[in-house]
């Protein structure tokens, strides 16, 4: 793997983290919208964030060998 591909992979992973954080905030907001307590809403938001991050990493595990 070249240095350029490694830098690109790190940028994509960073974008996945930001995207999962945004999804977690949306999950938190939806949980609060349905009148969930704050501690439950934080749990739901964290579950969404980690699920989206896991999905992004799984997709990268399939896509990166195809690109290199």
GROMACS .gro file of C-alpha atoms in nm:
model
   68
    1UNK     CA    1   0.000   0.000   0.000
    2UNK     CA    2   0.142   0.334  -0.101
    3UNK     CA    3   0.162   0.636   0.122
    4UNK     CA    4  -0.107   0.811  -0.081
    5UNK     CA    5  -0.349   0.522  -0.036
    6UNK     CA    6  -0.276   0.513   0.336
    7UNK     CA    7  -0.347   0.885   0.372
    8UNK     CA    8  -0.666   0.846   0.170
    9UNK     CA    9  -0.773   0.555   0.391
   10UNK     CA   10  -0.713   0.763   0.703
   11UNK     CA   11  -0.922   1.045   0.555
   12UNK     CA   12  -1.204   0.803   0.475
   13UNK     CA   13  -1.191   0.659   0.826
   14UNK     CA   14  -1.210   1.010   0.969
   15UNK     CA   15  -1.513   1.083   0.754
   16UNK     CA   16  -1.671   0.759   0.877
   17UNK     CA   17  -1.620   0.870   1.237
   18UNK     CA   18  -1.777   1.208   1.165
   19UNK     CA   19  -2.067   1.048   0.979
   20UNK     CA   20  -2.130   0.804   1.265
   21UNK     CA   21  -2.121   1.089   1.518
   22UNK     CA   22  -2.380   1.274   1.313
   23UNK     CA   23  -2.595   0.961   1.296
   24UNK     CA   24  -2.560   0.925   1.673
   25UNK     CA   25  -2.679   1.282   1.723
   26UNK     CA   26  -2.976   1.213   1.500
   27UNK     CA   27  -3.052   0.899   1.700
   28UNK     CA   28  -3.029   1.098   2.024
   29UNK     CA   29  -3.262   1.363   1.883
   30UNK     CA   30  -3.518   1.107   1.773
   31UNK     CA   31  -3.504   0.938   2.112
   32UNK     CA   32  -3.564   1.272   2.285
   33UNK     CA   33  -3.846   1.344   2.039
   34UNK     CA   34  -4.033   1.036   2.161
   35UNK     CA   35  -3.987   1.157   2.522
   36UNK     CA   36  -3.714   0.912   2.623
   37UNK     CA   37  -3.515   1.007   2.934
   38UNK     CA   38  -3.174   1.161   2.869
   39UNK     CA   39  -2.975   0.858   2.984
   40UNK     CA   40  -3.177   0.625   2.757
   41UNK     CA   41  -3.145   0.872   2.468
   42UNK     CA   42  -2.767   0.882   2.511
   43UNK     CA   43  -2.762   0.502   2.501
   44UNK     CA   44  -2.971   0.495   2.185
   45UNK     CA   45  -2.752   0.758   2.019
   46UNK     CA   46  -2.436   0.568   2.112
   47UNK     CA   47  -2.584   0.245   1.977
   48UNK     CA   48  -2.664   0.414   1.646
   49UNK     CA   49  -2.319   0.575   1.625
   50UNK     CA   50  -2.131   0.252   1.691
   51UNK     CA   51  -2.356   0.058   1.453
   52UNK     CA   52  -2.292   0.305   1.171
   53UNK     CA   53  -1.918   0.305   1.242
   54UNK     CA   54  -1.912  -0.076   1.233
   55UNK     CA   55  -2.098  -0.071   0.903
   56UNK     CA   56  -1.851   0.180   0.756
   57UNK     CA   57  -1.551  -0.029   0.862
   58UNK     CA   58  -1.712  -0.344   0.719
   59UNK     CA   59  -1.771  -0.171   0.387
   60UNK     CA   60  -1.411  -0.047   0.385
   61UNK     CA   61  -1.289  -0.402   0.450
   62UNK     CA   62  -1.461  -0.506   0.126
   63UNK     CA   63  -1.378  -0.200  -0.086
   64UNK     CA   64  -1.008  -0.147  -0.002
   65UNK     CA   65  -0.887  -0.483  -0.143
   66UNK     CA   66  -1.078  -0.409  -0.464
   67UNK     CA   67  -0.906  -0.072  -0.504
   68UNK     CA   68  -0.549  -0.182  -0.432
   0.00000   0.00000   0.00000
